[in-house]
Structure formats: structure tokens, C-alpha cells
Short mmCIF file of C-alpha atoms in Angstrom, two decimals:
data_model
loop_
_atom_site.label_atom_id
_atom_site.label_comp_id
_atom_site.label_asym_id
_atom_site.label_seq_id
_atom_site.Cartn_x
_atom_site.Cartn_y
_atom_site.Cartn_z
CA UNK L 1 15.94 6.96 32.13
CA UNK L 2 13.80 8.33 29.31
CA UNK L 3 13.80 6.25 26.12
CA UNK L 4 12.97 8.18 22.97
CA UNK L 5 10.42 6.59 20.64
CA UNK L 6 11.02 7.71 17.07
CA UNK L 7 9.08 7.51 13.83
CA UNK L 8 10.46 4.37 12.14
CA UNK L 9 11.37 4.11 8.48
CA UNK L 10 8.97 1.53 7.06
CA UNK L 11 10.78 1.21 3.74
CA UNK L 12 13.71 2.61 1.78
CA UNK L 13 11.50 5.02 -0.21
CA UNK L 14 9.41 6.18 2.77
CA UNK L 15 10.54 9.41 4.44
CA UNK L 16 7.57 10.33 6.62
CA UNK L 17 4.65 8.83 8.48
CA UNK L 18 1.36 9.94 10.01
CA UNK L 19 0.37 8.91 13.51
CA UNK L 20 -3.23 7.81 13.22
CA UNK L 21 -3.84 6.54 16.75
CA UNK L 22 -2.11 6.32 20.12
CA UNK L 23 -2.89 3.03 21.85
CA UNK L 24 -1.57 4.30 25.21
CA UNK L 25 -1.84 7.62 27.02
CA UNK L 26 0.73 9.36 29.23
CA UNK L 27 1.06 7.60 32.55
CA UNK L 28 0.11 4.16 31.18
CA UNK L 29 2.44 1.24 31.82
CA UNK L 30 3.66 -0.57 28.73
CA UNK L 31 5.67 -3.71 28.01
CA UNK L 32 8.40 -4.06 25.42
CA UNK L 33 6.97 -4.97 21.99
CA UNK L 34 3.43 -4.11 23.11
CA UNK L 35 1.61 -2.04 20.43
CA UNK L 36 2.13 1.64 21.25
CA UNK L 37 0.75 3.60 18.29
CA UNK L 38 -0.50 3.20 14.74
CA UNK L 39 1.00 4.93 11.72
CA UNK L 40 0.04 5.40 8.10
CA UNK L 41 2.51 5.88 5.26
CA UNK L 42 2.25 6.07 1.47
CA UNK L 43 2.62 2.29 1.37
CA UNK L 44 1.02 0.70 4.40
CA UNK L 45 -0.64 1.15 7.78
CA UNK L 46 1.05 -0.54 10.72
CA UNK L 47 1.07 -0.91 14.49
CA UNK L 48 4.37 0.14 16.03
CA UNK L 49 5.49 -1.75 19.14
CA UNK L 50 7.08 -0.15 22.17
CA UNK L 51 10.91 -0.29 22.06
CA UNK L 52 11.14 -0.64 25.85
CA UNK L 53 9.13 -1.53 28.94
CA UNK L 54 8.19 1.24 31.35
CA UNK L 55 5.70 4.08 31.62
CA UNK L 56 4.66 6.35 28.74
CA UNK L 57 5.99 9.67 29.99
CA UNK L 58 5.16 12.06 27.16
CA UNK L 59 3.50 12.13 23.73
CA UNK L 60 5.23 14.69 21.49
CA UNK L 61 3.33 14.14 18.25
CA UNK L 62 -0.45 14.11 18.36
CA UNK L 63 -2.77 11.94 16.31
CA UNK L 64 -3.19 13.08 12.72
CA UNK L 65 0.23 14.72 12.50
CA UNK L 66 2.67 13.80 9.74
CA UNK L 67 6.37 13.93 10.65
CA UNK L 68 9.65 12.83 9.02
CA UNK L 69 11.27 9.55 9.94
CA UNK L 70 13.58 9.66 12.97
CA UNK L 71 11.37 12.29 14.64
CA UNK L 72 10.93 11.74 18.38
CA UNK L 73 7.23 11.06 18.87
CA UNK L 74 7.17 10.02 22.54
CA UNK L 75 9.22 9.36 25.66
CA UNK L 76 9.08 6.21 27.80
CA UNK L 77 10.39 6.23 31.36
CA UNK L 78 12.22 2.93 31.49
CA UNK L 79 14.20 1.84 34.59
CA UNK L 80 15.69 -1.00 32.56
CA UNK L 81 17.18 1.40 30.05
CA UNK L 82 19.12 3.14 32.82
CA UNK L 83 20.58 -0.14 34.04
CA UNK L 84 21.44 -1.25 30.53
CA UNK L 85 23.16 2.04 29.78
CA UNK L 86 25.24 1.87 32.97
CA UNK L 87 27.15 -1.25 31.87
CA UNK L 88 28.82 0.15 28.73
CA UNK L 89 29.33 3.48 30.47
CA UNK L 90 31.49 1.82 33.14
CA UNK L 91 33.92 0.60 30.49
CA UNK L 92 34.42 3.96 28.84
CA UNK L 93 37.28 6.36 29.41
CA UNK L 94 36.98 8.61 32.49
CA UNK L 95 36.22 11.69 30.41
CA UNK L 96 33.38 9.88 28.63
CA UNK L 97 31.88 8.78 31.95
CA UNK L 98 31.81 12.39 33.11
CA UNK L 99 29.43 13.46 30.32
CA UNK L 100 25.78 13.85 31.29
CA UNK L 101 23.53 11.10 30.00
CA UNK L 102 21.11 11.85 27.20
CA UNK L 103 17.77 10.13 26.59
CA UNK L 104 18.19 6.80 24.81
CA UNK L 105 16.93 6.88 21.25
CA UNK L 106 15.27 3.66 20.16
CA UNK L 107 13.54 2.89 16.90
CA UNK L 108 11.05 0.10 16.40
CA UNK L 109 10.71 -1.73 14.11
CA UNK L 110 13.31 -2.65 13.01
CA UNK L 111 15.43 -2.37 16.18
CA UNK L 112 18.55 -0.26 15.77
CA UNK L 113 21.79 -1.00 17.63
CA UNK L 114 22.24 1.30 20.61
CA UNK L 115 24.92 3.96 20.28
CA UNK L 116 27.72 4.12 22.77
CA UNK L 117 27.29 6.73 25.50
CA UNK L 118 30.36 8.72 24.40
CA UNK L 119 28.85 9.07 20.90
CA UNK L 120 25.66 10.70 22.15
CA UNK L 121 25.49 14.50 22.32
CA UNK L 122 25.14 15.94 25.80
CA UNK L 123 21.89 17.89 25.23
CA UNK L 124 18.68 16.24 24.12
CA UNK L 125 19.14 15.43 20.41
CA UNK L 126 16.99 17.14 17.76
CA UNK L 127 14.34 15.13 15.88
CA UNK L 128 16.82 14.22 13.12
CA UNK L 129 20.28 13.76 14.64
CA UNK L 130 23.22 14.51 12.40
CA UNK L 131 25.00 11.16 13.05
CA UNK L 132 22.09 9.33 11.43
CA UNK L 133 21.58 11.69 8.49
CA UNK L 134 24.35 10.29 6.26
CA UNK L 135 23.00 6.78 6.72
CA UNK L 136 19.54 7.85 5.62
CA UNK L 137 20.94 9.76 2.67
CA UNK L 138 22.89 6.66 1.66
CA UNK L 139 19.69 4.62 1.75
CA UNK L 140 17.81 7.26 -0.21
CA UNK L 141 20.51 7.36 -2.87
CA UNK L 142 19.64 3.80 -3.80
CA UNK L 143 16.17 5.02 -4.74
CA UNK L 144 17.02 8.50 -6.00
CA UNK L 145 19.20 9.86 -8.81
CA UNK L 146 20.07 13.32 -10.00
CA UNK L 147 18.06 14.96 -12.77
CA UNK L 148 18.63 18.29 -14.50
CA UNK L 149 16.03 21.04 -14.31
CA UNK L 150 15.39 23.35 -17.25
CA UNK L 151 17.71 25.94 -15.71
CA UNK L 152 20.55 23.41 -15.39
CA UNK L 153 20.26 22.83 -11.64
CA UNK L 154 20.73 19.29 -10.36
CA UNK L 155 17.75 17.90 -8.47
CA UNK L 156 17.59 14.61 -6.58
CA UNK L 157 14.30 12.84 -7.23
CA UNK L 158 12.86 9.34 -7.10
CA UNK L 159 11.91 7.40 -10.26
CA UNK L 160 8.21 7.83 -9.41
CA UNK L 161 8.55 11.61 -9.12
CA UNK L 162 10.42 11.83 -12.43
CA UNK L 163 7.82 9.70 -14.17
CA UNK L 164 4.93 11.78 -12.86
CA UNK L 165 6.66 15.00 -13.90
CA UNK L 166 7.52 13.64 -17.36
CA UNK L 167 4.03 12.29 -18.06
CA UNK L 168 2.39 15.55 -17.01
CA UNK L 169 5.04 17.85 -18.57
CA UNK L 170 6.03 19.38 -15.26
CA UNK L 171 9.37 21.18 -14.87
CA UNK L 172 10.88 19.88 -11.64
CA UNK L 173 13.02 23.01 -11.41
CA UNK L 174 9.91 25.10 -10.88
CA UNK L 175 8.70 23.06 -7.90
CA UNK L 176 9.70 23.84 -4.35
CA UNK L 177 10.34 20.59 -2.52
CA UNK L 178 8.70 20.07 0.86
CA UNK L 179 10.29 16.71 1.67
CA UNK L 180 13.31 15.89 3.79
CA UNK L 181 16.24 18.12 2.83
CA UNK L 182 14.11 19.98 0.30
CA UNK L 183 13.58 16.89 -1.88
CA UNK L 184 10.64 17.00 -4.26
CA UNK L 185 8.05 14.48 -3.15
CA UNK L 186 5.21 12.86 -5.04
CA UNK L 187 2.78 15.19 -3.27
CA UNK L 188 4.69 18.24 -4.58
CA UNK L 189 4.32 17.02 -8.16
CA UNK L 190 0.64 16.17 -7.68
CA UNK L 191 0.06 19.65 -6.27
CA UNK L 192 1.74 21.12 -9.35
CA UNK L 193 -0.41 18.96 -11.65
CA UNK L 194 -3.55 20.09 -9.85
CA UNK L 195 -2.50 23.73 -10.18
CA UNK L 196 -2.07 23.28 -13.93
CA UNK L 197 1.67 24.06 -13.82
CA UNK L 198 3.66 23.61 -17.05
CA UNK L 199 7.35 23.93 -17.98
CA UNK L 200 8.71 27.34 -17.20
CA UNK L 201 5.73 28.30 -15.09
CA UNK L 202 6.42 29.78 -11.67
CA UNK L 203 5.83 27.58 -8.64
CA UNK L 204 2.19 27.42 -7.69
CA UNK L 205 1.16 29.74 -4.87
CA UNK L 206 -0.49 28.20 -1.84
CA UNK L 207 -4.25 28.36 -1.93
CA UNK L 208 -6.07 30.72 0.39
CA UNK L 209 -7.24 29.09 3.60
CA UNK L 210 -10.66 27.53 3.29
CA UNK L 211 -13.48 28.47 5.61
CA UNK L 212 -14.60 24.84 5.76
CA UNK L 213 -14.47 23.24 9.20
CA UNK L 214 -10.89 22.26 10.04
CA UNK L 215 -9.79 18.94 11.50
CA UNK L 216 -6.59 17.66 13.08
CA UNK L 217 -5.64 15.32 10.25
CA UNK L 218 -3.14 15.46 7.42
CA UNK L 219 -4.48 17.72 4.64
CA UNK L 220 -6.02 16.16 1.57
CA UNK L 221 -3.79 16.54 -1.48
CA UNK L 222 -4.90 19.31 -3.80
CA UNK L 223 -5.04 16.77 -6.63
CA UNK L 224 -8.35 15.75 -5.03
CA UNK L 225 -10.20 18.79 -6.27
CA UNK L 226 -13.96 19.11 -5.96
CA UNK L 227 -16.29 19.17 -8.94
CA UNK L 228 -18.43 22.05 -7.67
CA UNK L 229 -17.82 25.28 -5.73
CA UNK L 230 -17.84 24.75 -1.98
CA UNK L 231 -20.98 26.86 -1.52
CA UNK L 232 -22.86 24.20 -3.49
CA UNK L 233 -21.58 21.47 -1.18
CA UNK L 234 -22.05 22.95 2.30
CA UNK L 235 -25.80 23.53 2.58
CA UNK L 236 -28.66 22.56 4.86
CA UNK L 237 -27.82 20.21 7.70
CA UNK L 238 -24.49 18.45 7.36
CA UNK L 239 -21.63 16.90 9.27
CA UNK L 240 -18.02 17.17 8.12
CA UNK L 241 -16.06 13.92 8.45
CA UNK L 242 -12.39 14.38 7.49
CA UNK L 243 -10.84 11.65 5.38
CA UNK L 244 -8.55 9.31 7.22
CA UNK L 245 -4.96 9.15 6.01
CA UNK L 246 -5.66 5.82 4.32
CA UNK L 247 -8.76 7.20 2.60
CA UNK L 248 -6.71 10.15 1.33
CA UNK L 249 -4.13 7.75 -0.11
CA UNK L 250 -6.84 5.64 -1.76
CA UNK L 251 -8.45 8.73 -3.26
CA UNK L 252 -5.11 10.02 -4.50
CA UNK L 253 -4.16 6.71 -6.12
CA UNK L 254 -7.56 6.23 -7.77
CA UNK L 255 -7.66 9.76 -9.22
CA UNK L 256 -4.10 9.37 -10.50
CA UNK L 257 -4.89 5.99 -12.10
CA UNK L 258 -7.90 7.36 -13.95
CA UNK L 259 -5.84 10.31 -15.19
CA UNK L 260 -2.91 8.20 -16.36
CA UNK L 261 -4.54 5.05 -17.77
CA UNK L 262 -7.29 5.06 -20.43
CA UNK L 263 -9.60 2.47 -18.90
CA UNK L 264 -11.45 -0.07 -21.06
CA UNK L 265 -13.64 -2.87 -19.71
CA UNK L 266 -14.45 -6.40 -20.86
CA UNK L 267 -17.07 -8.61 -19.24
CA UNK L 268 -17.49 -12.37 -19.43
CA UNK L 269 -19.05 -15.09 -17.33
CA UNK L 270 -17.70 -18.46 -16.25
CA UNK L 271 -19.37 -21.68 -15.16
CA UNK L 272 -18.03 -22.43 -11.68
CA UNK L 273 -20.06 -25.62 -11.16
CA UNK L 274 -17.08 -27.96 -11.46
CA UNK L 275 -14.97 -25.90 -9.04
CA UNK L 276 -17.89 -25.56 -6.62
CA UNK L 277 -18.17 -29.38 -6.52
CA UNK L 278 -14.39 -29.80 -6.13
CA UNK L 279 -14.30 -27.31 -3.26
CA UNK L 280 -17.30 -28.82 -1.52
CA UNK L 281 -15.89 -32.35 -1.76
CA UNK L 282 -12.38 -31.40 -0.55
CA UNK L 283 -13.26 -28.67 1.93
CA UNK L 284 -13.48 -30.69 5.15
CA UNK L 285 -10.35 -32.76 4.46
CA UNK L 286 -8.37 -29.72 3.28
CA UNK L 287 -9.21 -27.67 6.37
CA UNK L 288 -8.55 -30.57 8.75
CA UNK L 289 -5.25 -31.46 7.12
CA UNK L 290 -3.83 -27.95 6.64
CA UNK L 291 -5.70 -26.00 9.35
CA UNK L 292 -6.70 -23.24 6.94
CA UNK L 293 -9.94 -22.43 5.15
CA UNK L 294 -10.43 -23.42 1.52
CA UNK L 295 -11.82 -20.46 -0.42
CA UNK L 296 -12.54 -19.77 -4.08
CA UNK L 297 -9.75 -17.19 -4.43
CA UNK L 298 -6.84 -19.61 -5.11
CA UNK L 299 -8.81 -21.05 -8.05
CA UNK L 300 -9.04 -17.59 -9.60
CA UNK L 301 -5.39 -16.81 -8.83
CA UNK L 302 -4.27 -20.05 -10.50
CA UNK L 303 -6.41 -19.35 -13.57
CA UNK L 304 -5.05 -15.81 -13.85
CA UNK L 305 -1.42 -16.90 -13.38
CA UNK L 306 -1.77 -19.45 -16.18
CA UNK L 307 -3.42 -16.90 -18.49
CA UNK L 308 -0.76 -14.28 -17.71
CA UNK L 309 1.93 -16.73 -18.82
CA UNK L 310 0.16 -17.01 -22.17
CA UNK L 311 -0.45 -13.25 -22.46
CA UNK L 312 2.58 -11.56 -20.90
CA UNK L 313 1.56 -8.08 -22.10
CA UNK L 314 -1.24 -8.15 -19.53
CA UNK L 315 1.45 -8.74 -16.90
CA UNK L 316 3.20 -5.45 -17.61
CA UNK L 317 3.67 -1.81 -16.59
CA UNK L 318 4.12 1.42 -18.55
CA UNK L 319 7.03 3.82 -18.06
CA UNK L 320 6.79 6.72 -20.47
CA UNK L 321 7.01 5.22 -23.95
CA UNK L 322 8.34 1.90 -22.67
CA UNK L 323 6.34 -1.20 -21.78
CA UNK L 324 7.94 -3.13 -18.93
CA UNK L 325 7.00 -6.80 -19.30
CA UNK L 326 7.53 -8.52 -15.96
CA UNK L 327 9.19 -11.92 -15.72
CA UNK L 328 7.46 -12.91 -12.49
CA UNK L 329 3.75 -12.98 -11.75
CA UNK L 330 2.99 -11.04 -8.57
CA UNK L 331 -0.74 -10.81 -8.00
CA UNK L 332 -2.18 -8.06 -5.82
CA UNK L 333 -5.35 -9.15 -4.01
CA UNK L 334 -7.61 -6.39 -2.70
CA UNK L 335 -8.52 -6.78 0.98
CA UNK L 336 -11.44 -4.82 2.40
CA UNK L 337 -10.80 -3.37 5.85
CA UNK L 338 -13.16 -1.71 8.29
CA UNK L 339 -11.18 1.50 7.76
CA UNK L 340 -10.41 1.28 4.04
CA UNK L 341 -8.86 -0.94 1.40
CA UNK L 342 -5.38 -2.30 0.77
CA UNK L 343 -3.85 -4.52 -1.92
CA UNK L 344 -1.17 -6.86 -0.55
CA UNK L 345 0.82 -8.77 -3.15
CA UNK L 346 1.19 -12.53 -3.52
CA UNK L 347 4.72 -12.78 -4.95
CA UNK L 348 5.70 -15.41 -7.57
CA UNK L 349 2.21 -16.87 -7.84
CA UNK L 350 3.25 -18.89 -10.88
CA UNK L 351 5.70 -20.91 -8.75
CA UNK L 352 3.30 -21.91 -5.97
CA UNK L 353 1.19 -25.05 -5.73
CA UNK L 354 -2.46 -24.82 -4.74
CA UNK L 355 -1.74 -25.09 -1.03
CA UNK L 356 0.93 -22.40 -1.30
CA UNK L 357 -1.56 -20.07 -2.99
CA UNK L 358 -4.18 -20.58 -0.28
CA UNK L 359 -1.65 -20.13 2.53
CA UNK L 360 -0.25 -16.98 0.95
CA UNK L 361 -3.70 -15.46 0.37
CA UNK L 362 -4.83 -16.18 3.93
CA UNK L 363 -1.59 -14.88 5.43
CA UNK L 364 -1.75 -11.58 3.55
CA UNK L 365 -5.40 -11.02 4.43
CA UNK L 366 -4.86 -11.79 8.11
CA UNK L 367 -1.83 -9.50 8.39
CA UNK L 368 -3.66 -6.73 6.50
CA UNK L 369 -6.53 -6.80 8.98
CA UNK L 370 -4.12 -6.94 11.92
CA UNK L 371 -2.03 -4.04 10.52
CA UNK L 372 1.03 -6.26 10.33
CA UNK L 373 1.89 -5.75 6.66
CA UNK L 374 5.32 -4.46 5.69
CA UNK L 375 5.92 -2.01 2.82
CA UNK L 376 7.31 -4.80 0.64
CA UNK L 377 4.02 -6.70 1.06
CA UNK L 378 2.17 -4.05 -0.97
CA UNK L 379 4.78 -3.39 -3.65
CA UNK L 380 5.82 -4.92 -6.98
CA UNK L 381 2.44 -6.24 -8.09
CA UNK L 382 2.16 -7.08 -11.79
CA UNK L 383 -1.59 -7.83 -11.91
CA UNK L 384 -4.46 -7.37 -9.46
CA UNK L 385 -7.69 -9.09 -8.45
CA UNK L 386 -10.62 -7.61 -6.55
CA UNK L 387 -13.63 -9.57 -5.34
CA UNK L 388 -16.81 -7.49 -4.88
CA UNK L 389 -18.73 -10.76 -5.06
CA UNK L 390 -17.79 -11.38 -1.43
CA UNK L 391 -20.30 -8.67 -0.53
CA UNK L 392 -22.96 -9.86 -2.97
CA UNK L 393 -21.96 -7.68 -5.90
CA UNK L 394 -23.03 -9.13 -9.24
CA UNK L 395 -20.13 -7.46 -11.01
CA UNK L 396 -17.91 -4.38 -10.78
CA UNK L 397 -15.71 -2.21 -12.98
CA UNK L 398 -12.58 -1.74 -10.87
CA UNK L 399 -9.97 0.98 -11.30
CA UNK L 400 -6.54 -0.25 -12.36
CA UNK L 401 -4.06 -0.60 -9.50
CA UNK L 402 -0.96 1.26 -10.69
CA UNK L 403 1.56 0.35 -12.01
CA UNK L 404 -0.42 -2.61 -13.40
CA UNK L 405 -2.14 -2.49 -16.77
CA UNK L 406 -5.08 -4.70 -15.79
CA UNK L 407 -7.24 -5.77 -12.87
CA UNK L 408 -9.81 -8.59 -12.67
CA UNK L 409 -13.10 -8.10 -10.85
CA UNK L 410 -14.89 -11.19 -9.55
CA UNK L 411 -18.64 -11.08 -8.98
CA UNK L 412 -20.79 -13.21 -6.72
CA UNK L 413 -21.01 -16.93 -7.56
CA UNK L 414 -24.72 -17.57 -8.01
CA UNK L 415 -26.85 -20.41 -9.29
CA UNK L 416 -28.59 -19.37 -12.48
CA UNK L 417 -30.48 -21.12 -15.27
CA UNK L 418 -28.33 -21.45 -18.38
CA UNK L 419 -28.79 -23.18 -21.71
CA UNK L 420 -26.53 -26.21 -22.20
CA UNK L 421 -26.99 -28.39 -25.30
CA UNK L 422 -30.42 -26.83 -25.92
CA UNK L 423 -31.53 -27.69 -22.39
CA UNK L 424 -31.96 -25.46 -19.39
CA UNK L 425 -29.72 -26.36 -16.47
CA UNK L 426 -28.98 -24.78 -13.09
CA UNK L 427 -25.29 -23.87 -12.88
CA UNK L 428 -23.04 -21.91 -10.51
CA UNK L 429 -22.09 -18.86 -12.57
CA UNK L 430 -19.85 -15.86 -11.99
CA UNK L 431 -19.36 -12.62 -13.89
CA UNK L 432 -15.74 -11.64 -14.54
CA UNK L 433 -14.77 -8.07 -15.48
CA UNK L 434 -11.37 -7.00 -16.75
CA UNK L 435 -10.35 -3.35 -16.54
CA UNK L 436 -7.30 -2.73 -18.71
CA UNK L 437 -5.03 0.07 -19.88
CA UNK L 438 -5.68 0.72 -23.57
CA UNK L 439 -2.17 2.12 -23.99
CA UNK L 440 -0.89 -1.45 -23.84
CA UNK L 441 -3.78 -3.90 -24.01
CA UNK L 442 -6.23 -3.94 -26.91
CA UNK L 443 -9.71 -5.44 -26.85
CA UNK L 444 -8.70 -8.54 -28.79
CA UNK L 445 -5.95 -9.40 -26.32
CA UNK L 446 -8.20 -8.65 -23.34
CA UNK L 447 -10.94 -10.99 -24.55
CA UNK L 448 -8.43 -13.73 -25.39
CA UNK L 449 -7.02 -13.39 -21.89
CA UNK L 450 -10.50 -13.60 -20.38
CA UNK L 451 -11.32 -16.65 -22.50
CA UNK L 452 -8.19 -18.39 -21.21
CA UNK L 453 -9.16 -17.60 -17.60
CA UNK L 454 -12.67 -18.90 -18.25
CA UNK L 455 -11.41 -22.13 -19.85
CA UNK L 456 -9.08 -22.77 -16.91
CA UNK L 457 -11.92 -22.34 -14.41
CA UNK L 458 -14.47 -24.41 -16.32
CA UNK L 459 -12.10 -27.33 -16.98
CA UNK L 460 -10.43 -27.43 -13.57
CA UNK L 461 -8.44 -30.69 -13.09
CA UNK L 462 -5.79 -29.81 -10.46
CA UNK L 463 -5.83 -31.72 -7.18
CA UNK L 464 -6.41 -29.31 -4.30
CA UNK L 465 -5.51 -31.67 -1.45
#
């Protein structure tokens, strides 16, 4: 029996996904829960396991294609599925048993309960079956509410879409939605912003096809415009390398952050000599006792969490003319990947002891590199940290990770000569840079925050074992 593999919903606010790589080809044998393909969404990249054991019969959606959730992307010929389906069929009424069997639809992850044979339509179901549509609309309603367009029409949109439209003075009634059921997606609003659309303006017309070399990947959002005409870019000898889906998302988020938040930067340096000695002395025992590596990152996370408690406006977000001051401290920690960058979130950092911080940091980094993160692992950050020093960078000026109002950049920890009590000493020093949103955070507050972080690092007294 053929088991349908469908595009899973990786979060309540996610309605589509892009298949970035098939890990099996038609004719290959596959075990249940063995990785079958990789997807990329607005939130996270992930490996999707096979919902059944058998042989990959057909691939219906090629790499690089973006499709709505619940779309059938492949078929698996699974003898076990036929046997499993036969048991409930035997207990049905005679008229139900007479209906021809349809391919079993299975979603992974999370696994969905199998429907009873009598409830399946006789022909092969379309990509989005009607029995499942109300359930998805019910889920979406938790994230979406109705808003009125300028012409009085009611439009269902997410809070993010409404915020983007409001901040950029875009009339949602003038935008044609391309999402599921005609909903207006974030991409639709970004396209309107890029086209310079304003209230009352007609919907932007699609741009003429470019003569640039095409590639079988999802198109780059038009918000990522180029600074020069294309004839000044394509010259001489060149090779066109299309952006991956993740790179497109990174580019989109960075451009949006620079447009929304007026960035200001503060730079300081901290003496890490005490912490370097503490780490060196405790490293062997810590790693033997807890079976995890002891890094510098939990020291910085602890210092930031303590400083954020003292300066809660740095632990905030902006929504229109409102400042949302968060009660919990959720620190996003940038993780460099071979194929891009992602910022998983260490939730409730203020409640964790030192061991809990190190375990959480290691767990997020490992799952990010293994493509095992869930959408909730990259959401609800209140502050972010990036560490270019890992790659030898002396310092960096990072872009704010929305919806945060600040991000800390950590440079390389290096031994340098410094003046202490009119004497030159060799100390382990690090440059710290704070990028902050001047709509909320002023220079005085930023430097006070940085001074608190510096004091916490230089006077470290917490036991790490």
C-alpha cells in the first residue's frame, strides 16, 4: 500500500515549507523514522523522518520547491501499512469494506492519528484534504485576527503582518494575498514595501521576468533589492550561485531589522583573567563530572542575565508606539552553521544555575547543527548574543535580532598588555560591543548596561562545579 508523505506543519504560525534536499531517491529502501528529506521554513530548518518503512516509490515535490503544509510530497510503498489498514477495515460495516482503499496519508513529525478507512475518500485525496482544513483554520485562528481594510473589508492577518503594514503605512486591503486561502503573508507585505506601495495605492504589478540565469530554488523576496542595475553586476567572468532558502531568510531578516531599528553601537572591553583562571582550574573536573565541555559562553550569559534584571528596558521589544518589557529573560545565542546562521533561544536564563546554562547552550548548538531544532526553539528571544571571537574576530557590530532591542557581540579573548596601578601587566582581555535600538535604549542606559556586564565578568565569584 502506498503511504503518502506530506509536508508537516512545524509550528502554529507556519503554513508552508521548502524542500531543500531529498536524502533518498525513488527505489531506495527506508526505515520508519529514518531521515527522508530536509525542509526550510520561516523559523527553522529540519530533517523530516519517514512515517513508514518500505520503499520510496515517488517524489512529487522536487528540491527547492515551496509548498503549503499538508501537501503530498512523496509516496512510500509500505507492505506494513497494508496489513495495518486491514485490521480496522475488517471491523467496519459491509458497505464501508466495499469501498476501494486510498493511499494512507501520514504526517511526520508530529505523527497524526490514522483516519478510519470509511472516512477516507475513494479517489486519491488532493494535497489539502477538506476534512483537515477546518482543523488547520482553527489552529490559525489562534494566531490570526480580523482587521479592517480601508474599504471596510475584513481581512484575516497575523500580528506580525499587521505590525509590518502599520509601521510601513501599507493598506492591507490593497494587497493580494498569496498564502493559504488567500491570506496575506509576511512576504506579501515585504513585496509591497519594496514596491513603495502606500495607502490607497493599487496592488503592485509583478516585475518583468529577469534575464539573469534561473535556478530551481525559491525566489528571493523583492525586499532584497540590488543597489546597482543588473548590467553593472553581470560582467566579465562570473558564476551565479542562487541563495539557499536559509540565506534568503537571513538576508530578509537583516534588511528588515536595519530598516526598522535605528542601530547605535557601544564598545567596551572586559578583563577576563579571573574567569580564564576559574575555567582552567575547573575544566577537567567539570567535564569529567558532567560529561559536557566547559566553555566561556555561560559566563557571558550569566553576566548578561544579571545586567538585564537591572536594566529591563534592554530586555524589551517594540510594537508600534508601545514598548513591551519582558518578564522572563530568554537569550538567543547565534550558532554558525556550514550552511548559514541560526539563533536558538535559551529560555528563562535567569532561573538556571551555571550547569543548567552550559547544558542548555550545548544542547541548542548540537541540535542546531544536526537540524533537530523545533520552531519554538528559535522563538521568543528577549536579548541576543553573538560570538565572532570564536573565529578570531577582534570585535563586531552585529545587527539586532528582531524583535529584540539589543544584541551583544563578543570578540576574541586575547592576552594583551594593560596598565594596572601604573604598571604594565599581561591580562586576558575581550572587546564587547552592544548594538541597540535607539527608539528604546539611549546611550546612557547602554553604557550602564555594559558596565554592569563588565563588572560581573571581572569580579566573578560563582562556583562553576
